[in-house]
CSV table of C-alpha atoms in Angstrom, one decimal:
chain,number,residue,atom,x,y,z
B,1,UNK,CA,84.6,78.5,52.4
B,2,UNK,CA,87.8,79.0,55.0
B,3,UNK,CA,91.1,77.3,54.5
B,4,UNK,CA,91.4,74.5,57.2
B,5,UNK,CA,94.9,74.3,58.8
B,6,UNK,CA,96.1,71.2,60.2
B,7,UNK,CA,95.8,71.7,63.9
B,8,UNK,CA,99.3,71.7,65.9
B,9,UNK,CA,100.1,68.3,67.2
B,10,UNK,CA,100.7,68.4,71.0
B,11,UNK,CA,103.7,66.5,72.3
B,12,UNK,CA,104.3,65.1,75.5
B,13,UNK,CA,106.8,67.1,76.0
B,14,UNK,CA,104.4,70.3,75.4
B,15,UNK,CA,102.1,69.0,77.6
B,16,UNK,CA,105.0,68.8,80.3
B,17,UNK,CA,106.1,72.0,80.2
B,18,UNK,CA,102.6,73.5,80.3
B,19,UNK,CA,102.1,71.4,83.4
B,20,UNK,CA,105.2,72.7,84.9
B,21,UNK,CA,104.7,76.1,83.9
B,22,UNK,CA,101.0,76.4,85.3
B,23,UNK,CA,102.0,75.2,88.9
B,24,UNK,CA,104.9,77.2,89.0
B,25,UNK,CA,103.2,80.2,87.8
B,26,UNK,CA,100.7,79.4,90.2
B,27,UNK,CA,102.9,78.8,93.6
B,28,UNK,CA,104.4,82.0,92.2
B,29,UNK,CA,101.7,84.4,92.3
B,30,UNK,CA,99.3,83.0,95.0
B,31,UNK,CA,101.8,80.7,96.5
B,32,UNK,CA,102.1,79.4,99.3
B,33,UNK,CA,99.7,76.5,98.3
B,34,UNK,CA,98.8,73.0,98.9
B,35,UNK,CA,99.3,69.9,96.9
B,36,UNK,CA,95.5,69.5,97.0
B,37,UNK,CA,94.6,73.6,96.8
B,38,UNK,CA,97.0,73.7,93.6
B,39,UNK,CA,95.1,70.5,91.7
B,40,UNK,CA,92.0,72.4,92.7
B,41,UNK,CA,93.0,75.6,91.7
B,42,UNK,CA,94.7,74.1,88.3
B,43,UNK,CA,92.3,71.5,87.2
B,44,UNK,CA,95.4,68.9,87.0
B,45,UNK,CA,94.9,65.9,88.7
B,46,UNK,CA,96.2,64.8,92.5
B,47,UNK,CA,98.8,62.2,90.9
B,48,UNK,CA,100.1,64.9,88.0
B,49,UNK,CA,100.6,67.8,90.7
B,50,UNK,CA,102.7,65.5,93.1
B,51,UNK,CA,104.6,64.5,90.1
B,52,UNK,CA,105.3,67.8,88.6
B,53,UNK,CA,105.9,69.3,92.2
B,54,UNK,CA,108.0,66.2,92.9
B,55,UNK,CA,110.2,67.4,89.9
B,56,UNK,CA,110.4,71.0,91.0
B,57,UNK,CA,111.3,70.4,94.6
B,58,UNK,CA,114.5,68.3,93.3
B,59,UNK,CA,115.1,71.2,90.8
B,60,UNK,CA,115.3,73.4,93.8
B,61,UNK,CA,112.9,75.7,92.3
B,62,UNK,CA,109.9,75.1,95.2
B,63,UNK,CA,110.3,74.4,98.4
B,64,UNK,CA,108.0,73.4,101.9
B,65,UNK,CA,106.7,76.2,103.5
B,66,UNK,CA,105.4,74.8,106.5
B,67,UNK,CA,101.8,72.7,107.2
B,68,UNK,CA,97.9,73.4,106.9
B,69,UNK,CA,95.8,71.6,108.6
B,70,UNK,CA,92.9,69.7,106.8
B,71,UNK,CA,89.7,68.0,107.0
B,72,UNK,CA,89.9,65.2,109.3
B,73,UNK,CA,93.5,64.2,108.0
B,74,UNK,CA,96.9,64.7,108.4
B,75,UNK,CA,98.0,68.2,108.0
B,76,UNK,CA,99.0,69.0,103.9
B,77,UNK,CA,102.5,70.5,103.3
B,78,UNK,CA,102.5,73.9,102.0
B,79,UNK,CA,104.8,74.7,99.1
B,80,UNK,CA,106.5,78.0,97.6
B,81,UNK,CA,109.0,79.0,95.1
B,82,UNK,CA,112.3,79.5,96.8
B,83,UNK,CA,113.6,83.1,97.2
B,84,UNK,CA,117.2,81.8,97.2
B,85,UNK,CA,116.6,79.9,93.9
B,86,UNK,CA,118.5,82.4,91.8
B,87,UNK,CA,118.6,86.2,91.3
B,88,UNK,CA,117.7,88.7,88.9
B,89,UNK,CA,118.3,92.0,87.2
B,90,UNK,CA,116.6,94.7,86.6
B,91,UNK,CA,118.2,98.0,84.0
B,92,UNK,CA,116.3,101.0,83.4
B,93,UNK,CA,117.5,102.9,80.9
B,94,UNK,CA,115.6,106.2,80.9
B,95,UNK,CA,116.6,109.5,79.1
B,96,UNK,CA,118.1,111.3,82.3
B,97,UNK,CA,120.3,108.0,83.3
B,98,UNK,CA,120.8,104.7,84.2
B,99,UNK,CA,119.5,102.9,87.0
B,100,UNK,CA,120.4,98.6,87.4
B,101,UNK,CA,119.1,96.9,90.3
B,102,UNK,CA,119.4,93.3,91.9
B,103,UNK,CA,116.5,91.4,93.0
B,104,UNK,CA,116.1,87.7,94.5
B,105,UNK,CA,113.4,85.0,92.8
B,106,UNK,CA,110.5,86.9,94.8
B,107,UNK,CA,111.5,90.5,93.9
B,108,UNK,CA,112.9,90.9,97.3
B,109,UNK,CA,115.5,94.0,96.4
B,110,UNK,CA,119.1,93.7,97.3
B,111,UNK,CA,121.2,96.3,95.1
B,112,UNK,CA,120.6,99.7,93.2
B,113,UNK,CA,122.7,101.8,91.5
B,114,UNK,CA,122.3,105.3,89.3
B,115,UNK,CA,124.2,106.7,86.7
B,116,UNK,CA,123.3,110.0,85.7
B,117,UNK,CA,123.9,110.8,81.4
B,118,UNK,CA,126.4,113.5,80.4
B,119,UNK,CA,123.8,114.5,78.1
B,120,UNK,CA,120.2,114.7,77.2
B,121,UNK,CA,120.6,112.4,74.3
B,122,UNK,CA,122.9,109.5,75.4
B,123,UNK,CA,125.5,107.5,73.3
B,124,UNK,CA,124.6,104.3,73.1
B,125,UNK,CA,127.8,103.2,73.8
B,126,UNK,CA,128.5,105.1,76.5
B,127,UNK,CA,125.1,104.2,78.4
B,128,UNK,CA,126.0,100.3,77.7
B,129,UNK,CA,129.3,101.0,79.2
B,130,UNK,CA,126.9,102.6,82.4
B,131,UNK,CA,124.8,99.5,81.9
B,132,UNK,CA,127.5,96.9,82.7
B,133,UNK,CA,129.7,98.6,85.3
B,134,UNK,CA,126.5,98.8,86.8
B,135,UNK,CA,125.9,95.0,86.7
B,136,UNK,CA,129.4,94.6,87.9
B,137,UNK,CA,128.3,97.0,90.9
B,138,UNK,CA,124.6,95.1,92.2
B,139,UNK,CA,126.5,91.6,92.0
B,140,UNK,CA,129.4,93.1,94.1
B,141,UNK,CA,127.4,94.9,96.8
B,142,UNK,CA,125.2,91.9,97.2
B,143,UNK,CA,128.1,89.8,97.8
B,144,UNK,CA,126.0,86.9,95.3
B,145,UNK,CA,128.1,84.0,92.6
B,146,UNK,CA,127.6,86.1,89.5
B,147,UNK,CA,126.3,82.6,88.6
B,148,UNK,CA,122.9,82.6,90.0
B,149,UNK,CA,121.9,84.9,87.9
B,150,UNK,CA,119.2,83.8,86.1
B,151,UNK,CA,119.2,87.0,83.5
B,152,UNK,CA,119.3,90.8,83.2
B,153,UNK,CA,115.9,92.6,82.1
B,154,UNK,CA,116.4,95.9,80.3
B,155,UNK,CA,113.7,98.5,79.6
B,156,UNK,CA,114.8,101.3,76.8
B,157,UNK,CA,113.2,104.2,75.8
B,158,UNK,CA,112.0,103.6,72.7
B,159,UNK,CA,110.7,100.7,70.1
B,160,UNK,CA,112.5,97.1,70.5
B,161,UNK,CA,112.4,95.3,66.8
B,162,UNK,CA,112.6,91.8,68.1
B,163,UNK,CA,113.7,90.4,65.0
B,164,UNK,CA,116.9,88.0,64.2
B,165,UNK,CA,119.2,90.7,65.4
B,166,UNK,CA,117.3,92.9,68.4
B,167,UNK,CA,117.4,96.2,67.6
B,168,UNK,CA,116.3,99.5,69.6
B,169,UNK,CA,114.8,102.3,67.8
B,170,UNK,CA,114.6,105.7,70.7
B,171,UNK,CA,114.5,109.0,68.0
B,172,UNK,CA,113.6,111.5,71.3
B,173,UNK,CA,117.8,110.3,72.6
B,174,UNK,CA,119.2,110.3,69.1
B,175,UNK,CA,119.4,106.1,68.7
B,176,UNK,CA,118.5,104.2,65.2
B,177,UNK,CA,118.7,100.9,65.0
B,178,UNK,CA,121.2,100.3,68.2
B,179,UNK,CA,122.1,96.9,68.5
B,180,UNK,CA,122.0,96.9,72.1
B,181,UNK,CA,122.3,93.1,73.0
B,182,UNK,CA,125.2,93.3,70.9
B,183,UNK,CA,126.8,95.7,72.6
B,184,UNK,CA,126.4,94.7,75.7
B,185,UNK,CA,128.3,91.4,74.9
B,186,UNK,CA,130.3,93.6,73.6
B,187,UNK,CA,131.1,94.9,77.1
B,188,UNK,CA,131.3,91.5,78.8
B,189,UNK,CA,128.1,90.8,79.8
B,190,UNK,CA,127.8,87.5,79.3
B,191,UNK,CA,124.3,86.6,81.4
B,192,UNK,CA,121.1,86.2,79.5
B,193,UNK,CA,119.3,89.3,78.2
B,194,UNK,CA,115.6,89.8,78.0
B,195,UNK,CA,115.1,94.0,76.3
B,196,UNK,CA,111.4,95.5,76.3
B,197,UNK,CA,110.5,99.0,75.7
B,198,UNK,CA,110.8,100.8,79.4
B,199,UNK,CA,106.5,101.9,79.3
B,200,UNK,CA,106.2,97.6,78.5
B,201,UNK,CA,108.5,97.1,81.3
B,202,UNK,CA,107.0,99.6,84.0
B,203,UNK,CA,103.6,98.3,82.8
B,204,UNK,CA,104.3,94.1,83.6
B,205,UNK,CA,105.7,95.4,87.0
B,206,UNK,CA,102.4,97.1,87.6
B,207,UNK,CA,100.1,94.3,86.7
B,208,UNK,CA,102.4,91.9,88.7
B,209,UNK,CA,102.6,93.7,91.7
B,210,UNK,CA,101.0,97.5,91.5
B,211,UNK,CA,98.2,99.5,90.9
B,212,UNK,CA,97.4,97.1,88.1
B,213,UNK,CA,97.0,93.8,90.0
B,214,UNK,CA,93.6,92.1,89.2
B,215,UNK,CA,93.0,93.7,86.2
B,216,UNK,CA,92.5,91.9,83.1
B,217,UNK,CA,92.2,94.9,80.7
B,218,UNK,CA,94.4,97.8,81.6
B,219,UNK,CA,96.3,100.6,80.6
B,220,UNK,CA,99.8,101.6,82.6
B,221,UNK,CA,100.7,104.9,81.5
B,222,UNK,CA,104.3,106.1,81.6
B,223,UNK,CA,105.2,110.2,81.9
B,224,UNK,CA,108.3,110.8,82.3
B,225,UNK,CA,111.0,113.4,79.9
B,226,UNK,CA,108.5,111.5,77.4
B,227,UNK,CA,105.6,109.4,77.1
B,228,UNK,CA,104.3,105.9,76.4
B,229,UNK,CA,101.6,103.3,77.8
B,230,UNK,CA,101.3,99.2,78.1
B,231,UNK,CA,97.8,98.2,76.6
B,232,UNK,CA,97.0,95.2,78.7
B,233,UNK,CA,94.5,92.8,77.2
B,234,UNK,CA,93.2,90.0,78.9
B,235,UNK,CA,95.9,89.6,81.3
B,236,UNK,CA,98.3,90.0,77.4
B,237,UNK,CA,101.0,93.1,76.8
B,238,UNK,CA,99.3,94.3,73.3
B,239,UNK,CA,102.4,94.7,71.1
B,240,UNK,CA,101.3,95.0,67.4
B,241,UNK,CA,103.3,93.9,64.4
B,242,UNK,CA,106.3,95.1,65.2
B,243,UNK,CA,106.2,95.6,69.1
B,244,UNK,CA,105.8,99.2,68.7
B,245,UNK,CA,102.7,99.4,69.8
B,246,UNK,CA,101.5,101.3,73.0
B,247,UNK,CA,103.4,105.0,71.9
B,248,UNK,CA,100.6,106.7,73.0
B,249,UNK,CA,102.6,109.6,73.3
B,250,UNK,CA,103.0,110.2,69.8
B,251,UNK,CA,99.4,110.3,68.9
B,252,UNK,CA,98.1,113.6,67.9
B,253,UNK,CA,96.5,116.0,71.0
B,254,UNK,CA,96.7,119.2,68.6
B,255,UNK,CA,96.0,119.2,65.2
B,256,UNK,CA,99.7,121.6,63.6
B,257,UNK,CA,100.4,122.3,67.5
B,258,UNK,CA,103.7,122.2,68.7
B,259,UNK,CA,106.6,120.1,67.7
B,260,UNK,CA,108.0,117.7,69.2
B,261,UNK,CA,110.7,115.5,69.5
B,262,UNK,CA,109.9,112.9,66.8
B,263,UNK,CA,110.0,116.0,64.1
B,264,UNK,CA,105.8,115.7,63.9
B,265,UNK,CA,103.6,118.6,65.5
B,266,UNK,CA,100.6,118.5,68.4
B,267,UNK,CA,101.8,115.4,70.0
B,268,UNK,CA,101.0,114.3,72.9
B,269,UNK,CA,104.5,113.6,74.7
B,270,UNK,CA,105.0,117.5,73.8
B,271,UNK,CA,102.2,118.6,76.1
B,272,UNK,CA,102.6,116.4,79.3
B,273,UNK,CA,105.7,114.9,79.0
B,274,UNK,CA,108.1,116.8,81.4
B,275,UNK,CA,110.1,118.1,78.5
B,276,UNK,CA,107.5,119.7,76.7
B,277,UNK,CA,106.0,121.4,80.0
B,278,UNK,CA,109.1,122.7,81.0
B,279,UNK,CA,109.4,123.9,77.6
B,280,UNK,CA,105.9,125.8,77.8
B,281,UNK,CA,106.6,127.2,81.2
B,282,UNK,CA,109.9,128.6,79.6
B,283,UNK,CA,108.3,130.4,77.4
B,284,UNK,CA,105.5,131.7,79.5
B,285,UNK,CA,108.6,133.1,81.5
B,286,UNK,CA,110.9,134.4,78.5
B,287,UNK,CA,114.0,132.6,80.3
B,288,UNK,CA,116.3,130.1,79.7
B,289,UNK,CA,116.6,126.4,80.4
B,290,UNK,CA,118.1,126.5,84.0
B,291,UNK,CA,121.1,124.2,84.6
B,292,UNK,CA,119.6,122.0,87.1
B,293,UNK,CA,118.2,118.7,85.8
B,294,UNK,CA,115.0,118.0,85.0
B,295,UNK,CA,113.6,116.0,88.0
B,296,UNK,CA,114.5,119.2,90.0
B,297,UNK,CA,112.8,121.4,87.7
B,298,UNK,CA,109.8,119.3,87.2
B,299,UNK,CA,109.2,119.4,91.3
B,300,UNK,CA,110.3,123.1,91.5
B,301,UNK,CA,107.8,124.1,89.0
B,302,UNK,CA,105.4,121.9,90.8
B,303,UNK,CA,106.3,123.5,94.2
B,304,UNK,CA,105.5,126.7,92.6
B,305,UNK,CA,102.0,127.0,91.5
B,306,UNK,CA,100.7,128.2,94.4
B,307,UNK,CA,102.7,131.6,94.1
B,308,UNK,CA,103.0,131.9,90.5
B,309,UNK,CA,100.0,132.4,88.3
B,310,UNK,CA,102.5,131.0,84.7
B,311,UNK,CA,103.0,128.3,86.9
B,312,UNK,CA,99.8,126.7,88.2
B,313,UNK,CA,98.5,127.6,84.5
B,314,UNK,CA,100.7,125.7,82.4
B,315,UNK,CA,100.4,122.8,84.8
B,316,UNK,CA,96.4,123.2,85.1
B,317,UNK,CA,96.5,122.9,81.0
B,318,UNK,CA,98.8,120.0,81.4
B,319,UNK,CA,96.7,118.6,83.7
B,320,UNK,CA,93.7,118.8,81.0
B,321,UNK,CA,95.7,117.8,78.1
B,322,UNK,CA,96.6,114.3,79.9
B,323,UNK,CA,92.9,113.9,81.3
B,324,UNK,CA,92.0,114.5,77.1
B,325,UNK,CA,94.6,111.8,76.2
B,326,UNK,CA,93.3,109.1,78.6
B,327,UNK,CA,89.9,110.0,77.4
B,328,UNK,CA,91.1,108.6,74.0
B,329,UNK,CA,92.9,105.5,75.9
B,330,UNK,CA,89.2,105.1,78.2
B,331,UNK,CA,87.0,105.4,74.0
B,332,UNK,CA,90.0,103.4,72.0
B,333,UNK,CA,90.6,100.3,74.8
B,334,UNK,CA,88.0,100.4,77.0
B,335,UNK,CA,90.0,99.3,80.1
B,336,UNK,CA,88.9,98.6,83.1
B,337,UNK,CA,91.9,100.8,85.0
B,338,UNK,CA,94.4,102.7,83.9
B,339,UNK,CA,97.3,103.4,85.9
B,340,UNK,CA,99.3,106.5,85.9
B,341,UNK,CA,103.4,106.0,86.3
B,342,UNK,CA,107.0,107.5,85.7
B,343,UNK,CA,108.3,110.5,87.5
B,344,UNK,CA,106.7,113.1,86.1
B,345,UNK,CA,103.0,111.4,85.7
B,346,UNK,CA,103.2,110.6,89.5
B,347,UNK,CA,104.4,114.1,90.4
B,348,UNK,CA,101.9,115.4,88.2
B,349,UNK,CA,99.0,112.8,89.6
B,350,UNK,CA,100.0,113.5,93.3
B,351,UNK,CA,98.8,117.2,93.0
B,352,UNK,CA,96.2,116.9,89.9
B,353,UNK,CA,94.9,113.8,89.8
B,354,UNK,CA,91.4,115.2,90.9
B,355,UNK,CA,91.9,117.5,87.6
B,356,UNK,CA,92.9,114.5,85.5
B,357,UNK,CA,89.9,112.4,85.6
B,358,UNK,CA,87.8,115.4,85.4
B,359,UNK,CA,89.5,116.2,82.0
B,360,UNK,CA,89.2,112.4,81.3
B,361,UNK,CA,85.6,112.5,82.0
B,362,UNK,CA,84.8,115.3,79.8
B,363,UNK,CA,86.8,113.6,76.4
B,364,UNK,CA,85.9,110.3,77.2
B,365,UNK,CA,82.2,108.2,76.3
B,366,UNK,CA,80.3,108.7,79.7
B,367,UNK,CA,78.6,104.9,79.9
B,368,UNK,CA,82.8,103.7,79.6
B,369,UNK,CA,84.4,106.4,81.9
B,370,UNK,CA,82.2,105.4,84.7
B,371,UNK,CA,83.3,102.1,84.5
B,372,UNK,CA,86.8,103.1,84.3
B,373,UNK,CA,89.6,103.1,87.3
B,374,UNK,CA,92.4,105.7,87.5
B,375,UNK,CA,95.0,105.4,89.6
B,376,UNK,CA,98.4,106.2,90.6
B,377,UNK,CA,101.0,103.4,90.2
B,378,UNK,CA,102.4,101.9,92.9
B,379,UNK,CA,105.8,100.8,92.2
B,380,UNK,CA,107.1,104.3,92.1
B,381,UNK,CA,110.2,105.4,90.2
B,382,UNK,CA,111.6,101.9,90.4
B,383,UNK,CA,109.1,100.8,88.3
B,384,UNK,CA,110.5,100.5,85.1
B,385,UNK,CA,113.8,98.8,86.5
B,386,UNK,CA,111.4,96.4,88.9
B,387,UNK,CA,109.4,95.7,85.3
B,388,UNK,CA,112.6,94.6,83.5
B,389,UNK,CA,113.4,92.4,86.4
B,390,UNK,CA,110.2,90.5,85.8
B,391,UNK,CA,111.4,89.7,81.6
B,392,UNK,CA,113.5,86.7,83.2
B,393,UNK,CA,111.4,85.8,85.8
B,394,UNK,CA,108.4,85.6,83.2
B,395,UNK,CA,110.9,83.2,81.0
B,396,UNK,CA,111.4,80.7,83.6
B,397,UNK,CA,107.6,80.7,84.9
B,398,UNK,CA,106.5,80.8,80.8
B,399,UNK,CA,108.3,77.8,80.1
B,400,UNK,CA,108.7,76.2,83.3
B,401,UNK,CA,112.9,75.9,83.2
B,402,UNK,CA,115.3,78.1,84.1
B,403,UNK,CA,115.9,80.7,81.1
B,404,UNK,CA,119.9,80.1,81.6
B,405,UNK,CA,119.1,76.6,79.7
B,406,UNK,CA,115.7,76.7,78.1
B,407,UNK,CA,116.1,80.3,76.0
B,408,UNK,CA,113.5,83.0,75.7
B,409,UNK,CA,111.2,83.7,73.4
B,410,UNK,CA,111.3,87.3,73.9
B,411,UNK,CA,114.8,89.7,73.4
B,412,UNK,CA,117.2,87.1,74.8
B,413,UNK,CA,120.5,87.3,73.2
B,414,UNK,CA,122.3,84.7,72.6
């Protein structure tokens, strides 16, 4: 016979803040809405929604958007969440560079910026420093009050250990245990921080407003230098015990095959992450790593298979390797779509995808592959930076008050 636990007691105040957060989340997504097509769509009732709406339109948070007409009455008042509420931004920190960008409330973009790294594997210093000069740069060019900011999202490359202190564990650039909310007060950023692992990032962007919108279990791949995926499970970021989960590019494609950049062997990252197939078609060739970087190389290499026989085989066997690897995502999850992102896995998609799902087909249980989407992501190579964006937005829809005041449960820094 089971232990029974007491049952949480809910408070008034939890009740109010669900309220809140439910409309808001709501006029957010599938605004803009009615007073009587949110109660409908909610199940709260006519006198709670005018209340909690009541509350948000003083807040500034929603506004009217103009009338409906309705049945045989006066016409209803539509409402929205207002662009101009506040801002938000959005840091990608890959393992070619930095790129920070500005969006308003409704992801409406108004600043980017890129910094290129020196060197394959970053300080983490250094690429904090890039980090807030880049800040500095998307609030200038917009021209906005660094105060309507309502926080900065960052995606990393690598495992985020959301403990007392947050710290970011990303072996493949060389960084253990970086403190990086620390640093980046350190550097004078003083607006909230929200940090998530860059495929976690890329894959809420995705689901939000990509390839992955309407799914309720998915998989957002992300192929970049490396590799990683989002396991989306009923509408919920899978994140394990320690929020490492989702390195699917670190499971095992070749039993003793080639090593990668994590010190094991036969990984997957190795074999379709743009590194690693850059690396093969090197050695196919006998040459040396060009100096160009590896975006160009990636799409020269790409441009090249028609010509060159090394070529269009290392990227046929690429293509087969990923297929196997989403075969073991399509057996292991059972996801309804899986979406394939970052540079390198839309480059690769653009010219293979046909080849992908074949492979996919072949490793993957036949009666759940043909119930299976893949797709391309949508959101392009913004779409780990657009991701990040979303942390704060998430914050203030989650819990129904701007994250400036109300804290985060998720890598905010005090």
């Amino acid at each position: 016979m089971g232990i029974r636990m007491p049952a949480k007691r809910t408070t008034v105040r939890d009740l109010r803040r669900h309220n809140r957060s439910l409309l808001l989340s709501k006029l957010y997504f599938d605004g803009p809405l009615s007073r009587h097509e949110l109660s409908g769509l909610t199940g709260l009732s006519a006198a709670t929604v005018s209340n909690v709406t009541a509350e948000l339109g003083e807040e500034r948070l929603i506004v009217e958007a103009g009338l409906v007409e309705s049945d045989g009455g006066r016409p209803r008042v539509l409402l929205r969440v207002d662009p101009a509420y506040g801002h938000v931004a959005g840091v990608d920190i890959g393992e070619t560079g930095v790129k920070v960008e500005l969006f308003d409330l409704t992801m409406n973009r108004l600043a980017t910026v890129e910094h290129p790294f020196a060197s394959p594997r970053p300080d983490a210093a250094a690429a904090v420093t890039q980090v807030a000069s880049g800040l500095r740069e998307v609030i200038s060019e917009s021209g906005i009050d660094e105060a309507t900011v309502l926080g900065v999202g960052v995606g990393v490359p690598g495992t985020v250990h959301q403990g007392e202190a947050l710290r970011v564990h990303a072996p493949t650039i060389g960084w253990k245990e970086v403190p990086l909310t620390d640093l980046l007060r350190a550097e004078g950023v003083e607006l909230p921080l929200f940090v998530d692992n860059g495929a976690k990032t890329q894959g809420q962007g995705e689901m939000w407003f990509g390839a992955g919108r309407g799914a309720r279990h998915a998989v957002i791949a992300l192929i970049g230098s490396g590799v990683g995926a989002a396991v989306i499970t009923d509408g919920t970021t899978y994140r394990g015990s320690t929020s490492s989960a989702g390195e699917w590019g670190h499971t095992t494609i070749v039993y003793g095959g080639q090593e990668c950049r994590c010190g094991s062997r036969g990984c997957l990252e190795s074999y379709v992450g743009a590194e690693g197939v850059l690396a093969r078609y090197r050695k196919t060739r006998g040459g040396k790593a060009p100096e160009d970087d590896e975006q160009t190389q990636f799409a020269a290499l790409l441009e090249s298979a028609g010509k060159s026989k090394a070529a269009a085989k290392v990227l046929e066997e690429t293509a087969g390797y990923l297929g196997a690897g989403i075969g073991n995502l399509i057996n292991l999850f059972n996801p309804e779509r899986i979406v394939l992102g970052g540079w390198a896995g839309l480059a690769l998609g653009e010219e293979y995808l046909p080849e992908i799902r074949r492979a996919a087909g072949e490793h993957a249980l036949a009666h759940v592959f043909d119930q299976t989407e893949i797709e391309l992501g949508k959101l392009g190579p913004d779409a780990v930076a657009i991701g990040a964006a979303t942390l704060p937005v998430a914050a203030l829809l989650e819990q129904g008050a701007d994250p400036r005041t109300a804290g985060s449960k998720r890598g905010t820094a005090a």
